[in-house]
Amino acid sequence: MLLLERDSALEALTQYAEQARAGEGRVVLISGEAGAGKSALLEQLQRDLADVRWAGGTCDGLITPRPLGPLFEIADQLGGELLEACGNGSGRDELFALLLRRLSAPGTPVVVAIEDLHWADESTLDLVRFLGRRIRTTRSLLLVTFRDDALGSDEALRIALGGLAGERAMRRVTVPALSEAAVAILAADSGLAAGEVYRLSGGNAFFVHELVQSGGELPASARDAVLARVARLSDSARAVLDLVAVAGLRIDVGLLESLGTTTPDLDELVAAGALVSEARTLRFRHEINRRVVLSEIPEYRRAALHAQLLAALLRSGSTDEALLATHADGAGDRDAVLLHAPAAGERAAGLGAHREAVEHFGAAVRYAGHLAPRTAADLYSRLATEASVVERWQLALDAGQRALELWTEVADPARRCDAMRALSATMWRLCRGPESMELAVAAVGVLRDGGATPELARAYAHLAQLRSHYGEIGAASSLLRQAGELADELDLPDVRSDVANTAAVVAWTSGEEWMPLLRHALDIALELGAREQTARAYANLCTALSDFGRPAEAESYYILGAAFCDEAGMVRFGINLRATWAEILLGLGRWDEAADVCRQVLASGASPLNRLSAAIVLGRVLARRGDGDPWPYLDEAVTSADATGRPDLTGLTRSARAEAHWLAGDLDAALQDIAVGSVHADRTHDWIQGQIATWQVRLGAVVTPAPARLPEPHACSVSGDFDRAAELWDGLGSPFDAALALLDSGSESGLRQALGRLDAIGAVAAARLTRRQMRRLGLRAIPAGAQPSTRSDAAGMTRREREVMTLVASGQSNAAISAHLVISPRTVEHHVAAVLAKLGVGSRTLVAAEARRRGLLDAPGRPDAARN
């Protein structure tokens, strides 16, 4: 795990070590809650202080601690007279004196660390007091860690530390909980939702580590740590703790008192650190603590406790539907669930808490058999909608199908139409194209002759969207007109936004101006406060700008859109945006970052449609580098695209797989993929046609799209103006495409330039192919290229990480780096964390020294700090 947000603590400890080295010995009390990372901090300090003698011991968390256990461990490491005295049974006064003599001796300074003082025996506490009063005249440093949450219940520890408070040598360092941003960095590659990891752990470094390592399951090590603490509670206090665990992370003291709890029990729980007191509430220190306690309660007792809490809340007049629904569900109270869960789900959805909405609606539909069909149908429809937002597609499919059955049963044409449209959208995300289209057409048919309704307007808009993706421009345009007329007649701003979004798809497929339409769609959605339409507009803006060779603009909308989706809980579109971000990074030659983003998307439980883009990018990166197996990803993308039947996705995926076959030397397979991808290329936008046409030229096939319709870089390649094509690709910031254009020229100059560029960006497979072609032409003095041992960065850093390292080493802040490199502050945080990890340092203040020691700041080809 990375050591994050500990710079100030490390700097303070390093400063105290320097003071000790200069003859001003120090004792430093390092406090923090259990699992905050005190030991990790000491480990990093030990790595940083290379010119000292380090000795440490740990107090045992036993019912009866081993007397002077840490001192005997320290003696084993320091040896000499102290170790001999420990072995021959000398008294503690002699042992104390011998340790002090060793710390006062000339030569290498000594750092002594005593960890977990809250478990110390009386003699060890006396040792700390003894050294604390005398260490100032030595060149040594005494580091003592303890849990500050243990002070309330451990009188001996409190007295011992209080006795040191007035000593001139005494210093304090606190290790706080990690921020949400730091937890996000640590959880980045785990496949877990960073916000959920933070909620569960409370920023506790130990719990974060355990959650990440266990993949989100309750880790045994965390469980044992919590149970060891609560085992010391009295039976009555433990019973109250069980009640609080069932109640949630925190509970109102008044509610507890209404259930007959006593003040002594509450005092015991707070003093033991099992609960934290905050005004009129008590809470667990971490959600993991609560879950451990909860896991020890038998099911039948949990249900009874939920029933007690539900009754108490109702007596108190609570209107918190979420809390009432939770305890009703836990108690198995059917009537209470059906009363409170739908209202709680509706409230959660309105607040953008879509995962919570899914849970509440899911609780309600478990009892749907006891409801009238219309009421049950409405619950299933709501559940399907919320499940689709958070990418729970099997649940969305099952709930949507049940909703459609029930709306058909109650003979409500408007709601049946809406259920068909929603189910069609779910089928679309699952890459079940024909079924999606069949439902979309049927939805319009249900209401086509029944007059103007909002449901019909939305059905027209949805069917227009599907037609546009199939390149059926005439049909899509006609449907958009009908949807737009109904939106105006019925005043439906959300439909207007959807119409503008789809009109942009029609425009870019037709080679017309599309940007104003997408901006209009976004403006409508933002003004309306419509989350789904806003997220869709951001996603389409980012995708279109990326596809049309405008990466800088695409990045700006990615940053805005991803932030919006994160804050609004729009998981589906957030993942879509991240997959598009990977495409942008691929085009810019930032392949390490692109691959990282793709792996996150693929590990996120994304829908097949969202996975498709990430699979294409990751497959291309692996194929271009020649350092992994691209075929599982590319084959998955092709299979999903074929299942949709969309010409644009077929063209994109087949072009990507053709590239991989070409790099692998299988021209027949490459030609076959391009042939399939080109069948309906005329129904796609110009840039997809250009990609297919360029590959047709490269593979010696007949070019099917008319060159006049192609974007300029592709048109130049098709017409044989390869130098101009390379120049244009350079202007778009696409180094790989520029290199391939030079390779396509077949000239000696072009091939040599291509080879140099491909070697520089790590395109191993393409560089290998270029060398073969140069040898076939009989060219001499072909550069051998970098050896495997030197091909990658010396520190394993990406190009962007190397840039960030250089700026950090020069003293730049994260904000300054963000502005300089034109990337978001969160992205800077990720890069800084990666740099610290790859350099093996725990503080940004140590980056410069370590980078210089390794020669990284002077390495050939290091990025110019002034370059964007």
PDB file of C-alpha atoms in Angstrom, residues 99-315:
ATOM      1  CA  LEU A  99      19.960   1.156  27.718  1.00  0.00           C
ATOM      2  CA  LEU A 100      20.485   4.836  28.505  1.00  0.00           C
ATOM      3  CA  ARG A 101      24.277   4.319  28.422  1.00  0.00           C
ATOM      4  CA  ARG A 102      23.961   2.716  24.984  1.00  0.00           C
ATOM      5  CA  LEU A 103      21.869   5.620  23.738  1.00  0.00           C
ATOM      6  CA  SER A 104      24.421   8.100  25.115  1.00  0.00           C
ATOM      7  CA  ALA A 105      27.443   6.385  23.569  1.00  0.00           C
ATOM      8  CA  PRO A 106      29.384   8.191  20.807  1.00  0.00           C
ATOM      9  CA  GLY A 107      29.186   6.967  17.234  1.00  0.00           C
ATOM     10  CA  THR A 108      26.138   6.200  15.143  1.00  0.00           C
ATOM     11  CA  PRO A 109      22.938   7.717  16.579  1.00  0.00           C
ATOM     12  CA  VAL A 110      20.316   5.249  17.776  1.00  0.00           C
ATOM     13  CA  VAL A 111      16.579   5.361  17.111  1.00  0.00           C
ATOM     14  CA  VAL A 112      14.505   3.300  19.548  1.00  0.00           C
ATOM     15  CA  ALA A 113      10.872   2.567  18.671  1.00  0.00           C
ATOM     16  CA  ILE A 114       8.391   1.178  21.190  1.00  0.00           C
ATOM     17  CA  GLU A 115       5.077   0.376  19.540  1.00  0.00           C
ATOM     18  CA  ASP A 116       1.568  -0.110  20.961  1.00  0.00           C
ATOM     19  CA  LEU A 117       2.258   1.480  24.343  1.00  0.00           C
ATOM     20  CA  HIS A 118      -1.464   1.192  25.171  1.00  0.00           C
ATOM     21  CA  TRP A 119      -0.781  -2.519  25.818  1.00  0.00           C
ATOM     22  CA  ALA A 120       2.342  -1.910  27.867  1.00  0.00           C
ATOM     23  CA  ASP A 121       3.026  -3.437  31.245  1.00  0.00           C
ATOM     24  CA  GLU A 122       3.773  -1.162  34.204  1.00  0.00           C
ATOM     25  CA  SER A 123       7.551  -1.597  33.850  1.00  0.00           C
ATOM     26  CA  THR A 124       7.565  -0.634  30.202  1.00  0.00           C
ATOM     27  CA  LEU A 125       5.616   2.521  31.044  1.00  0.00           C
ATOM     28  CA  ASP A 126       8.249   3.278  33.661  1.00  0.00           C
ATOM     29  CA  LEU A 127      10.976   2.720  31.050  1.00  0.00           C
ATOM     30  CA  VAL A 128       9.378   5.290  28.744  1.00  0.00           C
ATOM     31  CA  ARG A 129       9.137   7.791  31.592  1.00  0.00           C
ATOM     32  CA  PHE A 130      12.764   7.085  32.539  1.00  0.00           C
ATOM     33  CA  LEU A 131      14.107   7.634  29.043  1.00  0.00           C
ATOM     34  CA  GLY A 132      11.815  10.575  28.345  1.00  0.00           C
ATOM     35  CA  ARG A 133      13.337  12.531  31.228  1.00  0.00           C
ATOM     36  CA  ARG A 134      16.941  11.801  30.257  1.00  0.00           C
ATOM     37  CA  ILE A 135      17.167  11.439  26.505  1.00  0.00           C
ATOM     38  CA  ARG A 136      17.639  15.164  25.769  1.00  0.00           C
ATOM     39  CA  THR A 137      21.367  14.948  26.505  1.00  0.00           C
ATOM     40  CA  THR A 138      21.895  12.098  24.029  1.00  0.00           C
ATOM     41  CA  ARG A 139      22.062  11.917  20.239  1.00  0.00           C
ATOM     42  CA  SER A 140      19.206   9.418  20.165  1.00  0.00           C
ATOM     43  CA  LEU A 141      15.524   9.416  19.272  1.00  0.00           C
ATOM     44  CA  LEU A 142      12.809   7.539  21.176  1.00  0.00           C
ATOM     45  CA  LEU A 143       9.628   6.935  19.182  1.00  0.00           C
ATOM     46  CA  VAL A 144       6.551   5.719  21.055  1.00  0.00           C
ATOM     47  CA  THR A 145       3.294   4.801  19.322  1.00  0.00           C
ATOM     48  CA  PHE A 146      -0.054   4.399  21.023  1.00  0.00           C
ATOM     49  CA  ARG A 147      -3.753   4.444  20.242  1.00  0.00           C
ATOM     50  CA  ASP A 148      -5.272   7.735  21.236  1.00  0.00           C
ATOM     51  CA  ASP A 149      -8.650   5.978  21.418  1.00  0.00           C
ATOM     52  CA  ALA A 150      -7.284   3.933  24.337  1.00  0.00           C
ATOM     53  CA  LEU A 151      -6.506   6.904  26.558  1.00  0.00           C
ATOM     54  CA  GLY A 152     -10.033   7.136  27.930  1.00  0.00           C
ATOM     55  CA  SER A 153      -9.995   3.636  29.422  1.00  0.00           C
ATOM     56  CA  ASP A 154      -6.330   3.170  30.348  1.00  0.00           C
ATOM     57  CA  GLU A 155      -5.517   5.202  33.420  1.00  0.00           C
ATOM     58  CA  ALA A 156      -1.914   3.976  33.653  1.00  0.00           C
ATOM     59  CA  LEU A 157      -1.179   5.034  30.074  1.00  0.00           C
ATOM     60  CA  ARG A 158      -2.792   8.436  30.613  1.00  0.00           C
ATOM     61  CA  ILE A 159      -0.710   9.057  33.738  1.00  0.00           C
ATOM     62  CA  ALA A 160       2.508   7.937  32.049  1.00  0.00           C
ATOM     63  CA  LEU A 161       2.018  10.226  29.075  1.00  0.00           C
ATOM     64  CA  GLY A 162       0.906  13.065  31.304  1.00  0.00           C
ATOM     65  CA  GLY A 163       4.139  12.770  33.210  1.00  0.00           C
ATOM     66  CA  LEU A 164       6.096  13.427  30.012  1.00  0.00           C
ATOM     67  CA  ALA A 165       4.060  16.451  28.968  1.00  0.00           C
ATOM     68  CA  GLY A 166       6.380  18.961  30.625  1.00  0.00           C
ATOM     69  CA  GLU A 167       9.647  17.474  29.378  1.00  0.00           C
ATOM     70  CA  ARG A 168      11.575  19.731  26.980  1.00  0.00           C
ATOM     71  CA  ALA A 169      12.585  16.771  24.804  1.00  0.00           C
ATOM     72  CA  MET A 170       8.995  15.642  24.258  1.00  0.00           C
ATOM     73  CA  ARG A 171       7.282  16.096  20.892  1.00  0.00           C
ATOM     74  CA  ARG A 172       3.947  14.865  19.517  1.00  0.00           C
ATOM     75  CA  VAL A 173       2.906  13.606  16.081  1.00  0.00           C
ATOM     76  CA  THR A 174      -0.642  12.602  15.190  1.00  0.00           C
ATOM     77  CA  VAL A 175      -1.471  10.153  12.394  1.00  0.00           C
ATOM     78  CA  PRO A 176      -4.943  11.115  11.117  1.00  0.00           C
ATOM     79  CA  ALA A 177      -7.414   9.097   9.093  1.00  0.00           C
ATOM     80  CA  LEU A 178      -6.953   9.188   5.322  1.00  0.00           C
ATOM     81  CA  SER A 179      -9.036  11.569   3.243  1.00  0.00           C
ATOM     82  CA  GLU A 180     -11.523  10.308   0.664  1.00  0.00           C
ATOM     83  CA  ALA A 181      -9.111  11.354  -2.099  1.00  0.00           C
ATOM     84  CA  ALA A 182      -6.304   9.223  -0.623  1.00  0.00           C
ATOM     85  CA  VAL A 183      -8.624   6.225  -0.250  1.00  0.00           C
ATOM     86  CA  ALA A 184      -9.602   6.633  -3.903  1.00  0.00           C
ATOM     87  CA  ILE A 185      -5.934   6.354  -4.907  1.00  0.00           C
ATOM     88  CA  LEU A 186      -5.391   3.231  -2.794  1.00  0.00           C
ATOM     89  CA  ALA A 187      -8.532   1.585  -4.151  1.00  0.00           C
ATOM     90  CA  ALA A 188      -7.925   2.620  -7.776  1.00  0.00           C
ATOM     91  CA  ASP A 189      -6.894  -0.801  -9.116  1.00  0.00           C
ATOM     92  CA  SER A 190      -9.018  -2.958  -6.812  1.00  0.00           C
ATOM     93  CA  GLY A 191     -12.235  -2.853  -8.813  1.00  0.00           C
ATOM     94  CA  LEU A 192     -14.020  -1.522  -5.717  1.00  0.00           C
ATOM     95  CA  ALA A 193     -15.940   1.739  -5.576  1.00  0.00           C
ATOM     96  CA  ALA A 194     -13.681   4.251  -3.839  1.00  0.00           C
ATOM     97  CA  GLY A 195     -16.587   5.960  -2.091  1.00  0.00           C
ATOM     98  CA  GLU A 196     -17.764   2.639  -0.663  1.00  0.00           C
ATOM     99  CA  VAL A 197     -14.258   1.765   0.580  1.00  0.00           C
ATOM    100  CA  TYR A 198     -14.071   5.160   2.279  1.00  0.00           C
ATOM    101  CA  ARG A 199     -17.517   4.749   3.827  1.00  0.00           C
ATOM    102  CA  LEU A 200     -16.685   1.308   5.180  1.00  0.00           C
ATOM    103  CA  SER A 201     -13.214   2.175   6.459  1.00  0.00           C
ATOM    104  CA  GLY A 202     -13.711   5.743   7.652  1.00  0.00           C
ATOM    105  CA  GLY A 203     -10.287   6.439   6.139  1.00  0.00           C
ATOM    106  CA  ASN A 204      -8.590   3.960   8.480  1.00  0.00           C
ATOM    107  CA  ALA A 205      -5.465   2.863   6.630  1.00  0.00           C
ATOM    108  CA  PHE A 206      -5.521  -0.690   8.005  1.00  0.00           C
ATOM    109  CA  PHE A 207      -9.132  -1.256   7.036  1.00  0.00           C
ATOM    110  CA  VAL A 208      -8.572   0.260   3.591  1.00  0.00           C
ATOM    111  CA  HIS A 209      -5.680  -2.116   3.028  1.00  0.00           C
ATOM    112  CA  GLU A 210      -7.666  -5.119   4.209  1.00  0.00           C
ATOM    113  CA  LEU A 211     -10.681  -4.251   2.070  1.00  0.00           C
ATOM    114  CA  VAL A 212      -8.554  -3.741  -1.041  1.00  0.00           C
ATOM    115  CA  GLN A 213      -6.653  -6.972  -0.467  1.00  0.00           C
ATOM    116  CA  SER A 214      -9.796  -9.002   0.177  1.00  0.00           C
ATOM    117  CA  GLY A 215     -11.733  -7.584  -2.773  1.00  0.00           C
ATOM    118  CA  GLY A 216     -14.388  -6.013  -0.558  1.00  0.00           C
ATOM    119  CA  GLU A 217     -15.116  -8.976   1.716  1.00  0.00           C
ATOM    120  CA  LEU A 218     -14.910  -8.516   5.467  1.00  0.00           C
ATOM    121  CA  PRO A 219     -11.261  -9.472   6.124  1.00  0.00           C
ATOM    122  CA  ALA A 220     -10.426 -11.927   8.891  1.00  0.00           C
ATOM    123  CA  SER A 221      -7.618  -9.757  10.256  1.00  0.00           C
ATOM    124  CA  ALA A 222      -9.961  -6.782  10.693  1.00  0.00           C
ATOM    125  CA  ARG A 223     -12.571  -9.014  12.265  1.00  0.00           C
ATOM    126  CA  ASP A 224     -10.141 -10.408  14.815  1.00  0.00           C
ATOM    127  CA  ALA A 225      -8.927  -6.958  15.775  1.00  0.00           C
ATOM    128  CA  VAL A 226     -12.451  -5.724  16.511  1.00  0.00           C
ATOM    129  CA  LEU A 227     -13.589  -8.835  18.354  1.00  0.00           C
ATOM    130  CA  ALA A 228     -10.549  -8.710  20.618  1.00  0.00           C
ATOM    131  CA  ARG A 229     -11.679  -5.293  21.821  1.00  0.00           C
ATOM    132  CA  VAL A 230     -15.366  -6.044  22.391  1.00  0.00           C
ATOM    133  CA  ALA A 231     -14.609  -9.328  24.156  1.00  0.00           C
ATOM    134  CA  ARG A 232     -13.671  -7.337  27.273  1.00  0.00           C
ATOM    135  CA  LEU A 233     -17.120  -5.733  27.595  1.00  0.00           C
ATOM    136  CA  SER A 234     -19.670  -6.708  30.229  1.00  0.00           C
ATOM    137  CA  ASP A 235     -22.696  -8.699  29.067  1.00  0.00           C
ATOM    138  CA  SER A 236     -25.050  -5.763  29.451  1.00  0.00           C
ATOM    139  CA  ALA A 237     -22.746  -3.374  27.570  1.00  0.00           C
ATOM    140  CA  ARG A 238     -22.290  -5.921  24.798  1.00  0.00           C
ATOM    141  CA  ALA A 239     -26.078  -6.225  24.482  1.00  0.00           C
ATOM    142  CA  VAL A 240     -26.312  -2.458  23.969  1.00  0.00           C
ATOM    143  CA  LEU A 241     -23.485  -2.624  21.439  1.00  0.00           C
ATOM    144  CA  ASP A 242     -25.429  -5.269  19.503  1.00  0.00           C
ATOM    145  CA  LEU A 243     -28.450  -2.975  19.445  1.00  0.00           C
ATOM    146  CA  VAL A 244     -26.342  -0.082  18.128  1.00  0.00           C
ATOM    147  CA  ALA A 245     -24.784  -2.350  15.478  1.00  0.00           C
ATOM    148  CA  VAL A 246     -28.248  -3.234  14.186  1.00  0.00           C
ATOM    149  CA  ALA A 247     -29.263   0.435  14.266  1.00  0.00           C
ATOM    150  CA  GLY A 248     -26.430   1.504  11.959  1.00  0.00           C
ATOM    151  CA  LEU A 249     -23.192   3.415  12.208  1.00  0.00           C
ATOM    152  CA  ARG A 250     -24.653   5.880  14.742  1.00  0.00           C
ATOM    153  CA  ILE A 251     -27.696   6.142  16.958  1.00  0.00           C
ATOM    154  CA  ASP A 252     -29.434   8.872  18.893  1.00  0.00           C
ATOM    155  CA  VAL A 253     -28.880   8.581  22.642  1.00  0.00           C
ATOM    156  CA  GLY A 254     -32.504   9.468  23.271  1.00  0.00           C
ATOM    157  CA  LEU A 255     -33.620   6.513  21.157  1.00  0.00           C
ATOM    158  CA  LEU A 256     -31.352   4.218  23.181  1.00  0.00           C
ATOM    159  CA  GLU A 257     -32.717   5.598  26.430  1.00  0.00           C
ATOM    160  CA  SER A 258     -36.272   4.938  25.208  1.00  0.00           C
ATOM    161  CA  LEU A 259     -35.267   1.290  24.868  1.00  0.00           C
ATOM    162  CA  GLY A 260     -34.149   1.075  28.496  1.00  0.00           C
ATOM    163  CA  THR A 261     -30.368   1.286  28.164  1.00  0.00           C
ATOM    164  CA  THR A 262     -28.447   2.475  31.227  1.00  0.00           C
ATOM    165  CA  THR A 263     -25.842   5.210  31.537  1.00  0.00           C
ATOM    166  CA  PRO A 264     -23.172   2.873  33.017  1.00  0.00           C
ATOM    167  CA  ASP A 265     -23.389   0.639  29.936  1.00  0.00           C
ATOM    168  CA  LEU A 266     -23.024   3.623  27.592  1.00  0.00           C
ATOM    169  CA  ASP A 267     -20.088   4.935  29.630  1.00  0.00           C
ATOM    170  CA  GLU A 268     -18.403   1.531  29.431  1.00  0.00           C
ATOM    171  CA  LEU A 269     -18.785   1.407  25.646  1.00  0.00           C
ATOM    172  CA  VAL A 270     -17.306   4.885  25.209  1.00  0.00           C
ATOM    173  CA  ALA A 271     -14.462   4.289  27.683  1.00  0.00           C
ATOM    174  CA  ALA A 272     -13.524   1.042  25.926  1.00  0.00           C
ATOM    175  CA  GLY A 273     -13.396   2.805  22.573  1.00  0.00           C
ATOM    176  CA  ALA A 274     -16.169   0.586  21.182  1.00  0.00           C
ATOM    177  CA  LEU A 275     -18.308   3.660  20.527  1.00  0.00           C
ATOM    178  CA  VAL A 276     -17.538   7.352  20.102  1.00  0.00           C
ATOM    179  CA  SER A 277     -19.701  10.009  21.758  1.00  0.00           C
ATOM    180  CA  GLU A 278     -20.764  12.972  19.634  1.00  0.00           C
ATOM    181  CA  ALA A 279     -23.224  15.396  21.238  1.00  0.00           C
ATOM    182  CA  ARG A 280     -26.493  13.420  21.497  1.00  0.00           C
ATOM    183  CA  THR A 281     -25.363  10.494  19.348  1.00  0.00           C
ATOM    184  CA  LEU A 282     -23.116   7.486  19.714  1.00  0.00           C
ATOM    185  CA  ARG A 283     -21.342   5.955  16.758  1.00  0.00           C
ATOM    186  CA  PHE A 284     -18.949   3.219  15.791  1.00  0.00           C
ATOM    187  CA  ARG A 285     -15.484   4.407  14.939  1.00  0.00           C
ATOM    188  CA  HIS A 286     -15.673   2.621  11.564  1.00  0.00           C
ATOM    189  CA  GLU A 287     -18.329   0.841   9.576  1.00  0.00           C
ATOM    190  CA  ILE A 288     -16.138  -2.257   9.605  1.00  0.00           C
ATOM    191  CA  ASN A 289     -16.309  -2.321  13.418  1.00  0.00           C
ATOM    192  CA  ARG A 290     -20.083  -2.307  13.177  1.00  0.00           C
ATOM    193  CA  ARG A 291     -20.137  -5.071  10.602  1.00  0.00           C
ATOM    194  CA  VAL A 292     -17.907  -7.295  12.716  1.00  0.00           C
ATOM    195  CA  VAL A 293     -20.164  -6.867  15.744  1.00  0.00           C
ATOM    196  CA  LEU A 294     -23.233  -7.399  13.545  1.00  0.00           C
ATOM    197  CA  SER A 295     -21.810 -10.599  12.088  1.00  0.00           C
ATOM    198  CA  GLU A 296     -21.693 -12.126  15.579  1.00  0.00           C
ATOM    199  CA  ILE A 297     -25.419 -11.616  16.200  1.00  0.00           C
ATOM    200  CA  PRO A 298     -27.622 -14.612  15.246  1.00  0.00           C
ATOM    201  CA  GLU A 299     -30.268 -13.918  12.601  1.00  0.00           C
ATOM    202  CA  TYR A 300     -33.214 -14.405  14.942  1.00  0.00           C
ATOM    203  CA  ARG A 301     -31.768 -11.877  17.404  1.00  0.00           C
ATOM    204  CA  ARG A 302     -31.108  -9.388  14.607  1.00  0.00           C
ATOM    205  CA  ALA A 303     -34.745  -9.541  13.548  1.00  0.00           C
ATOM    206  CA  ALA A 304     -35.901  -8.942  17.124  1.00  0.00           C
ATOM    207  CA  LEU A 305     -33.541  -5.982  17.507  1.00  0.00           C
ATOM    208  CA  HIS A 306     -34.753  -4.498  14.208  1.00  0.00           C
ATOM    209  CA  ALA A 307     -38.321  -4.833  15.457  1.00  0.00           C
ATOM    210  CA  GLN A 308     -37.430  -3.044  18.697  1.00  0.00           C
ATOM    211  CA  LEU A 309     -35.801  -0.196  16.795  1.00  0.00           C
ATOM    212  CA  LEU A 310     -38.699   0.096  14.335  1.00  0.00           C
ATOM    213  CA  ALA A 311     -41.205   0.321  17.191  1.00  0.00           C
ATOM    214  CA  ALA A 312     -39.084   2.917  18.991  1.00  0.00           C
ATOM    215  CA  LEU A 313     -38.771   5.036  15.853  1.00  0.00           C
ATOM    216  CA  LEU A 314     -42.514   4.927  15.221  1.00  0.00           C
ATOM    217  CA  ARG A 315     -43.222   5.898  18.852  1.00  0.00           C
TER     218      ARG A 315
END
